[in-house]
Amino acid sequence: MSETVHETPGALEQEFTPDVEQVHASAPPPVADIRLGGWTKSRVGWSITGAIFLLWALWAFIDNSTLFVALLGAGLAKGAVVSLAAIGFIMIMKATGIANFAQGDLITVGGYLGLWATSKVAPAVDGLGLSLGLGYLLVLGLMFVLGVGIERVAYAPLSKRAHDVHVVVIATLGVAIILRTILGMWQGTNPRFLQSWFNLGGSLDGFLVFKDGTLTISIGFLGVDNAVISAQRVVIMVVTAIVVLAIMALFSRTSFGRQVRAIAADRETARMYGVKASRLSMLSFGISAMLAGLAGIMIGPLGSFDLSLGFSYMLLGFAAAVLGGFGSIGGTVLGALMIGLTEELFGGQMVPLLVEKLGGDPVDALRYRSVLPYVLMLVVIAVRPQGLFGRAGKRL
Amino acid sequence: MSDIVTNAPAPARTRLSARPPAMRGSPYVWLGIFLVFMVALRFVPNWSAAEALVFNDWIYLSIMVVGFYFVFGVAGQFAFSQAAFAMVGGYTSAWATREGLDWILAVALGIAVASVIAFGFAWIARNANLFFLAIATLALSELLLELFKQWKEFTGVEGAEIALDETQRIEIFGWKVTDLAAAPATNERNLFWVFLGGLAIVLVIGTWMARSPAKREAIAMRDQPTVAATSGVPTLRVRISMFVLGSAIGAFAGSLYVHGRGYATPDIFSVELGLGVFVMLIVGGIGSLWGPILGAAFYAWLPYVLRQFDFDIFGHEVREYKEIIYGAVLLIVMIFAPHGLIGLFHAVKAKIQHRAHDRGSRTWLSDFFGITRPPVVEVPVVDETPSGLPRVSAEARARAGVDGASVPESAVMRAAGIHVSFGGVRAVDGVDLDVREGEILGLVGPNGSGKTTFLNAVVGVVPASGYLEVGGMQVPLGTPGRSRGVGVLRTYQAPQTYDHLSCIEDVLVSTSDRKYTGNLASWFARPIVNRHERERWGVAVDALTRVGLGDLAEVPASRLTYGQRRLLELARAIAAGPRVLLLDEPSAGLDAAETDQLASYINDLRDEGVSILLVDHKLDFITGVCDRVAVLEQGRLVAVGDADTVFEDQRVVDAYLGVADVD
């Protein structure tokens, strides 16, 4: 392998053995970008778009800074959970090349397992009633085992039999359906609620800055007066930040990360160089399931949940991966935070504010905020199919 | 064309029908038999009210899945949005009847609105492939679901759980199909006729499509998008129109359901149903219009059948395992019976007829999922470039501006300054090359010198810059199909055939007559479509016979040998009535006799006035047929002229053999 091949993966292969489909999927011809004083036209466009949104956010902040801070917290927390779903999704995609449609239901499983492990009374069925710490650790361990189990049952045999990874994606859909049904039969379908340390009445309620299950922020000179962020959301942000840093370190610093990156870049070559693909896929399925479980036990205490808990988070995770361009962990996390902020802050305050000033009913605008992340995703697909943070020319 | 005398041995007389396969048989009779069968099935057994309900659900789901068959089975688009479009149709028409519109017009409006949304979405996601599209359709479904749940002004009530009143229901010439006062059994019986009518309509649409070029082109687009585009298929239009058609049928089903049953909730159009539609199509069989009906039968009747069993498994009633069975059956069918239930039906039919049934269980889907693989054709390796020799001198590379490359006065195709880069690699680096009217121009060069990439640039399948003119008209680069429009056709280094079309259909896809090939024509202009089909058929049969494949016309292209595929590609190009023909290593993998045969075909084509650009490695073949030869080296043209002169040229020798660095 010469150095040129590394710099331009695919280029030479294309030249020697033109794969027609591959050629078709390549980027459209580069249109000469019009330059405006050293800036390209698209850069100017993105800058103006960004500036408009910043000004809009500033307007919202000035209008009601307390609400703004509270929603900022809610949005970042939502984005944090979405990023856990998205990272799990991308990790499996990189290590095995497949899209895992069971990721959402693994989140649900995490929430229900958390309930089962830590509660002894109804509505938990066959509950263990362990302490929170022990229970959650057990959940994470079980989730890892479950992930590896799914890899062994649904991925490994099929990927060998099918010569191709695509059939496995449908298998993961089947796994998702089956997981959800089993969960419903075991634990019932009614809404559930999960306890945590920081909930109202949790053992650490009142610890440090938390009071009555919330964090209250007041910043006098900015006019922020008792902005309320639930303690659980703060915990989600902190835990996710640590986990994301750990995952990034895992990818960049460890042998596992190097091998995953190698296998994502070129499966065959990586295997020839001794990368053990099956061990990697087991590990990545296990870690992804663990991340999903972590997401499940962290969002469980936010409110009641049922069997559909994970599905919307999975879709939002997909959306975040699209925004991030299916590439780096960093881009995906940024995409996830944008998704969270779009729903909570943009949909919860910025749009209603504009609607109100235009003479409409802000409550009406508020109703549609859960639609906004998907609209954002479609807009991104339409104007920038390689993702907001993806490199041009790289397409799905 | 047919009066040309060829040097080829006269091909065996074929027993080809004068009618295209799409115009044979009597599908309408079978359709009639099917409808009579359904009526008999409905009224001969004494169904209970509950069973009548399931029966109607089955038909309603069938309509929806036939729509999805167009989207996924024919056009190969991985979408989960069918249920969402049913919801759009249902709620839009419910709104319209609330506003006082007649139910027929309301249903039409529902279909129209869903079509507009489907069109917009398909346009936005026009570049999205495979699972990316699947994800985007899931997101679209979720978006629409949320939208309707919230938009109470439109749906009439928050949460969108609506009930339609008397005036909003289906009424045909005063016949109230469903009446609140009537017994449920009566309503379901009446509803059966309406749903069956709806199913008949979509089956007729499907039959028309199968009997027009529309289905053929969609399959070509699905199997080989780039080849289809360079053969003249408007791939984007085909892709979007099939998505819109299928989604519109989903909307039709949804609005029929809402007006028939008189209620709607977001739950009946949930994402689960979107996944269910997928299950139904796979289980029923993706390759047939009848598959969806069998798949819907499985999906609709399974819960009913499970309810009949009165025992528990692991403390749960049997019916609770419904979803698990769906998931498991989906997997089992995909792996063990890729043709689905309809495939089993065909197998049984063949057994009954004591006919050796074709055991090959490949479908495009099983290929796509890698469960089966297209037959691997052994490509003989012809590497005539010695390796391990020193690299070409910088001097040879530096010489640009080759004498004779530009022949403006007599050129039919003029390429100037063609550049193609892959990342930092300049695969084609400023090539000026003209092809004269009626000549055979050979293009040679070592491996990796950019020959194929140059052809790719000319037909627009790689991003390229430069100037291209054919017959005095400028052709934009970078868009497949544009050069096809001015008569530039090509073959591929590795033959590219559509695996799930027969040879004759393969050739039909690229015939030059492109009129009346769409879905709308197949509905509203059937006689004209048939007339054009007969003409196209004649052209395609001529082309196939000419290359000696007349006997194999009805055989799937995937069963041909490597050499036959090359000939098929040639026939495809001939049928298109080319002005300029680009042949990419046509002799690779052919033996000496076949190569001679090929040379005679090429000479004949030239005699008919086709200009030919021939890329090849066999130098004696090149020398034998070419009027002029051009030599590419590292993306640049180093020599042009008649064969003898060019191969004497030191630079060409250098390019092929390399030169020693004597520094």
Tab-separated table of C-alpha atoms in Angstrom, chain B residues 310-503:
chain	number	residue	atom	x	y	z
B	310	ASP	CA	-56.854	-21.199	24.262
B	311	PHE	CA	-53.681	-22.186	26.028
B	312	ASP	CA	-50.754	-20.405	27.611
B	313	ILE	CA	-47.072	-20.458	26.857
B	314	PHE	CA	-44.888	-19.365	29.793
B	315	GLY	CA	-47.936	-17.941	31.483
B	316	HIS	CA	-48.979	-15.823	28.559
B	317	GLU	CA	-51.789	-16.382	26.122
B	318	VAL	CA	-50.793	-17.473	22.678
B	319	ARG	CA	-52.080	-14.308	21.049
B	320	GLU	CA	-49.589	-12.192	22.975
B	321	TYR	CA	-46.836	-13.774	20.902
B	322	LYS	CA	-48.183	-12.180	17.711
B	323	GLU	CA	-45.352	-9.680	17.295
B	324	ILE	CA	-42.705	-12.298	18.003
B	325	ILE	CA	-44.196	-14.483	15.280
B	326	TYR	CA	-44.176	-11.551	12.854
B	327	GLY	CA	-40.524	-10.905	13.592
B	328	ALA	CA	-39.548	-14.550	13.392
B	329	VAL	CA	-41.486	-15.234	10.176
B	330	LEU	CA	-39.918	-12.160	8.592
B	331	LEU	CA	-36.463	-13.556	9.293
B	332	ILE	CA	-37.296	-17.113	8.275
B	333	VAL	CA	-38.822	-16.042	4.967
B	334	MET	CA	-35.942	-13.716	4.181
B	335	ILE	CA	-33.386	-16.410	4.734
B	336	PHE	CA	-35.092	-19.558	3.495
B	337	ALA	CA	-37.714	-18.433	0.995
B	338	PRO	CA	-36.690	-15.124	-0.555
B	339	HIS	CA	-39.582	-15.355	-3.027
B	340	GLY	CA	-42.081	-15.382	-0.178
B	341	LEU	CA	-45.396	-17.229	-0.098
B	342	ILE	CA	-46.070	-16.505	-3.749
B	343	GLY	CA	-42.770	-18.215	-4.532
B	344	LEU	CA	-43.942	-21.321	-2.680
B	345	PHE	CA	-47.203	-21.126	-4.595
B	346	HIS	CA	-45.311	-21.020	-7.894
B	347	ALA	CA	-43.172	-23.950	-6.807
B	348	VAL	CA	-46.263	-26.003	-5.983
B	349	LYS	CA	-47.856	-25.006	-9.270
B	350	ALA	CA	-44.790	-26.117	-11.143
B	351	LYS	CA	-44.761	-29.434	-9.290
B	352	ILE	CA	-48.371	-30.020	-10.211
B	353	GLN	CA	-47.604	-29.317	-13.827
B	354	HIS	CA	-44.757	-31.831	-13.643
B	355	ARG	CA	-42.514	-29.193	-14.915
B	356	ALA	CA	-38.938	-28.935	-13.891
B	357	HIS	CA	-39.130	-25.929	-11.727
B	358	ASP	CA	-36.352	-23.472	-11.810
B	359	ARG	CA	-34.704	-24.041	-8.464
B	360	GLY	CA	-32.649	-20.907	-8.457
B	361	SER	CA	-34.167	-18.951	-5.637
B	362	ARG	CA	-32.506	-15.689	-6.362
B	363	THR	CA	-34.424	-12.481	-6.327
B	364	TRP	CA	-33.025	-9.009	-6.472
B	365	LEU	CA	-33.779	-8.723	-2.763
B	366	SER	CA	-31.915	-11.872	-1.818
B	367	ASP	CA	-29.033	-10.604	-3.929
B	368	PHE	CA	-29.321	-7.241	-2.287
B	369	PHE	CA	-29.247	-8.755	1.165
B	370	GLY	CA	-26.434	-11.012	0.127
B	371	ILE	CA	-28.338	-14.171	0.980
B	372	THR	CA	-27.787	-15.258	-2.570
B	373	ARG	CA	-25.214	-13.906	-4.935
B	374	PRO	CA	-25.291	-13.189	-8.635
B	375	PRO	CA	-23.350	-15.877	-10.450
B	376	VAL	CA	-19.717	-15.002	-10.382
B	377	VAL	CA	-18.320	-14.714	-13.842
B	378	GLU	CA	-14.699	-15.670	-14.069
B	379	VAL	CA	-12.923	-12.760	-15.632
B	380	PRO	CA	-9.745	-13.912	-17.308
B	381	VAL	CA	-6.941	-11.676	-16.250
B	382	VAL	CA	-5.308	-10.113	-19.229
B	383	ASP	CA	-2.462	-8.045	-17.964
B	384	GLU	CA	-0.309	-7.047	-20.825
B	385	THR	CA	1.518	-4.391	-18.927
B	386	PRO	CA	4.811	-5.676	-17.673
B	387	SER	CA	5.273	-4.818	-14.065
B	388	GLY	CA	8.382	-4.166	-12.082
B	389	LEU	CA	9.879	-2.037	-14.790
B	390	PRO	CA	11.059	1.486	-14.175
B	391	ARG	CA	8.489	4.269	-14.133
B	392	VAL	CA	7.823	6.416	-17.142
B	393	SER	CA	10.208	9.284	-17.536
B	394	ALA	CA	9.101	12.729	-16.608
B	395	GLU	CA	10.022	13.827	-20.095
B	396	ALA	CA	7.452	11.606	-21.741
B	397	ARG	CA	4.843	12.867	-19.363
B	398	ALA	CA	5.634	16.484	-19.945
B	399	ARG	CA	4.936	16.388	-23.651
B	400	ALA	CA	1.475	17.729	-24.104
B	401	GLY	CA	-0.424	18.876	-27.144
B	402	VAL	CA	-0.430	15.781	-29.287
B	403	ASP	CA	-0.519	16.245	-33.043
B	404	GLY	CA	-3.711	14.989	-34.588
B	405	ALA	CA	-5.743	14.799	-31.401
B	406	SER	CA	-7.941	17.615	-32.631
B	407	VAL	CA	-9.617	17.170	-35.986
B	408	PRO	CA	-12.292	19.833	-35.790
B	409	GLU	CA	-13.425	19.657	-39.399
B	410	SER	CA	-14.573	16.037	-39.376
B	411	ALA	CA	-15.217	15.309	-35.702
B	412	VAL	CA	-18.506	13.902	-34.496
B	413	MET	CA	-17.444	13.945	-30.867
B	414	ARG	CA	-15.052	16.524	-29.546
B	415	ALA	CA	-13.662	16.327	-26.055
B	416	ALA	CA	-11.398	19.129	-24.905
B	417	GLY	CA	-9.536	19.626	-21.659
B	418	ILE	CA	-11.254	16.770	-19.852
B	419	HIS	CA	-10.087	16.627	-16.244
B	420	VAL	CA	-11.064	14.038	-13.646
B	421	SER	CA	-9.572	13.987	-10.161
B	422	PHE	CA	-10.080	11.540	-7.338
B	423	GLY	CA	-8.892	13.306	-4.254
B	424	GLY	CA	-5.345	14.257	-5.138
B	425	VAL	CA	-5.015	11.800	-8.019
B	426	ARG	CA	-5.467	13.275	-11.459
B	427	ALA	CA	-6.904	10.297	-13.271
B	428	VAL	CA	-7.579	12.200	-16.480
B	429	ASP	CA	-5.472	15.289	-16.847
B	430	GLY	CA	-6.561	17.562	-19.657
B	431	VAL	CA	-7.310	15.202	-22.494
B	432	ASP	CA	-8.254	16.638	-25.895
B	433	LEU	CA	-9.581	13.940	-28.165
B	434	ASP	CA	-11.814	14.059	-31.221
B	435	VAL	CA	-13.605	11.109	-32.779
B	436	ARG	CA	-14.142	11.477	-36.511
B	437	GLU	CA	-17.386	10.723	-38.249
B	438	GLY	CA	-17.406	7.035	-39.085
B	439	GLU	CA	-14.024	6.011	-37.761
B	440	ILE	CA	-12.820	3.484	-35.262
B	441	LEU	CA	-10.490	5.202	-32.840
B	442	GLY	CA	-8.513	2.994	-30.531
B	443	LEU	CA	-7.617	4.228	-27.066
B	444	VAL	CA	-4.771	2.370	-25.440
B	445	GLY	CA	-2.536	2.853	-22.474
B	446	PRO	CA	-1.159	1.020	-19.482
B	447	ASN	CA	-3.399	0.053	-16.583
B	448	GLY	CA	-4.418	3.087	-14.602
B	449	SER	CA	-3.696	5.500	-17.429
B	450	GLY	CA	-7.264	6.832	-17.285
B	451	LYS	CA	-8.913	5.171	-20.282
B	452	THR	CA	-12.019	3.954	-18.484
B	453	THR	CA	-12.182	7.115	-16.442
B	454	PHE	CA	-12.158	9.106	-19.670
B	455	LEU	CA	-15.162	7.092	-20.902
B	456	ASN	CA	-16.830	7.567	-17.524
B	457	ALA	CA	-16.285	11.299	-17.840
B	458	VAL	CA	-17.799	11.379	-21.330
B	459	VAL	CA	-20.981	9.575	-20.237
B	460	GLY	CA	-21.170	11.655	-17.091
B	461	VAL	CA	-20.850	9.052	-14.340
B	462	VAL	CA	-17.841	10.692	-12.700
B	463	PRO	CA	-17.524	14.364	-11.849
B	464	ALA	CA	-15.395	15.894	-14.560
B	465	SER	CA	-14.538	19.268	-15.960
B	466	GLY	CA	-13.838	20.194	-19.543
B	467	TYR	CA	-15.713	20.590	-22.785
B	468	LEU	CA	-17.656	17.939	-24.649
B	469	GLU	CA	-19.436	18.368	-27.935
B	470	VAL	CA	-21.286	15.709	-29.892
B	471	GLY	CA	-22.577	16.437	-33.362
B	472	GLY	CA	-22.050	20.143	-32.812
B	473	MET	CA	-24.007	20.253	-29.548
B	474	GLN	CA	-22.352	20.899	-26.241
B	475	VAL	CA	-22.997	18.215	-23.645
B	476	PRO	CA	-22.797	19.044	-19.943
B	477	LEU	CA	-20.457	16.773	-18.013
B	478	GLY	CA	-21.166	15.082	-14.729
B	479	THR	CA	-24.786	14.085	-15.348
B	480	PRO	CA	-25.398	10.513	-16.506
B	481	GLY	CA	-27.740	10.295	-19.452
B	482	ARG	CA	-26.947	13.655	-21.041
B	483	SER	CA	-24.536	12.245	-23.574
B	484	ARG	CA	-27.005	9.387	-24.198
B	485	GLY	CA	-29.421	12.028	-25.380
B	486	VAL	CA	-27.086	12.961	-28.238
B	487	GLY	CA	-26.333	9.389	-29.190
B	488	VAL	CA	-23.293	8.386	-27.140
B	489	LEU	CA	-23.580	4.803	-25.905
B	490	ARG	CA	-21.071	2.698	-24.065
B	491	THR	CA	-20.261	-0.778	-22.879
B	492	TYR	CA	-18.453	-1.619	-19.670
B	493	GLN	CA	-15.163	-3.238	-18.825
B	494	ALA	CA	-17.013	-5.771	-16.696
B	495	PRO	CA	-20.322	-6.358	-18.455
B	496	GLN	CA	-23.151	-4.659	-16.613
B	497	THR	CA	-26.490	-6.320	-17.144
B	498	TYR	CA	-29.747	-6.042	-15.243
B	499	ASP	CA	-29.970	-9.264	-13.284
B	500	HIS	CA	-33.722	-9.418	-13.089
B	501	LEU	CA	-34.628	-8.558	-16.637
B	502	SER	CA	-34.534	-10.901	-19.580
B	503	CYS	CA	-32.082	-10.201	-22.406
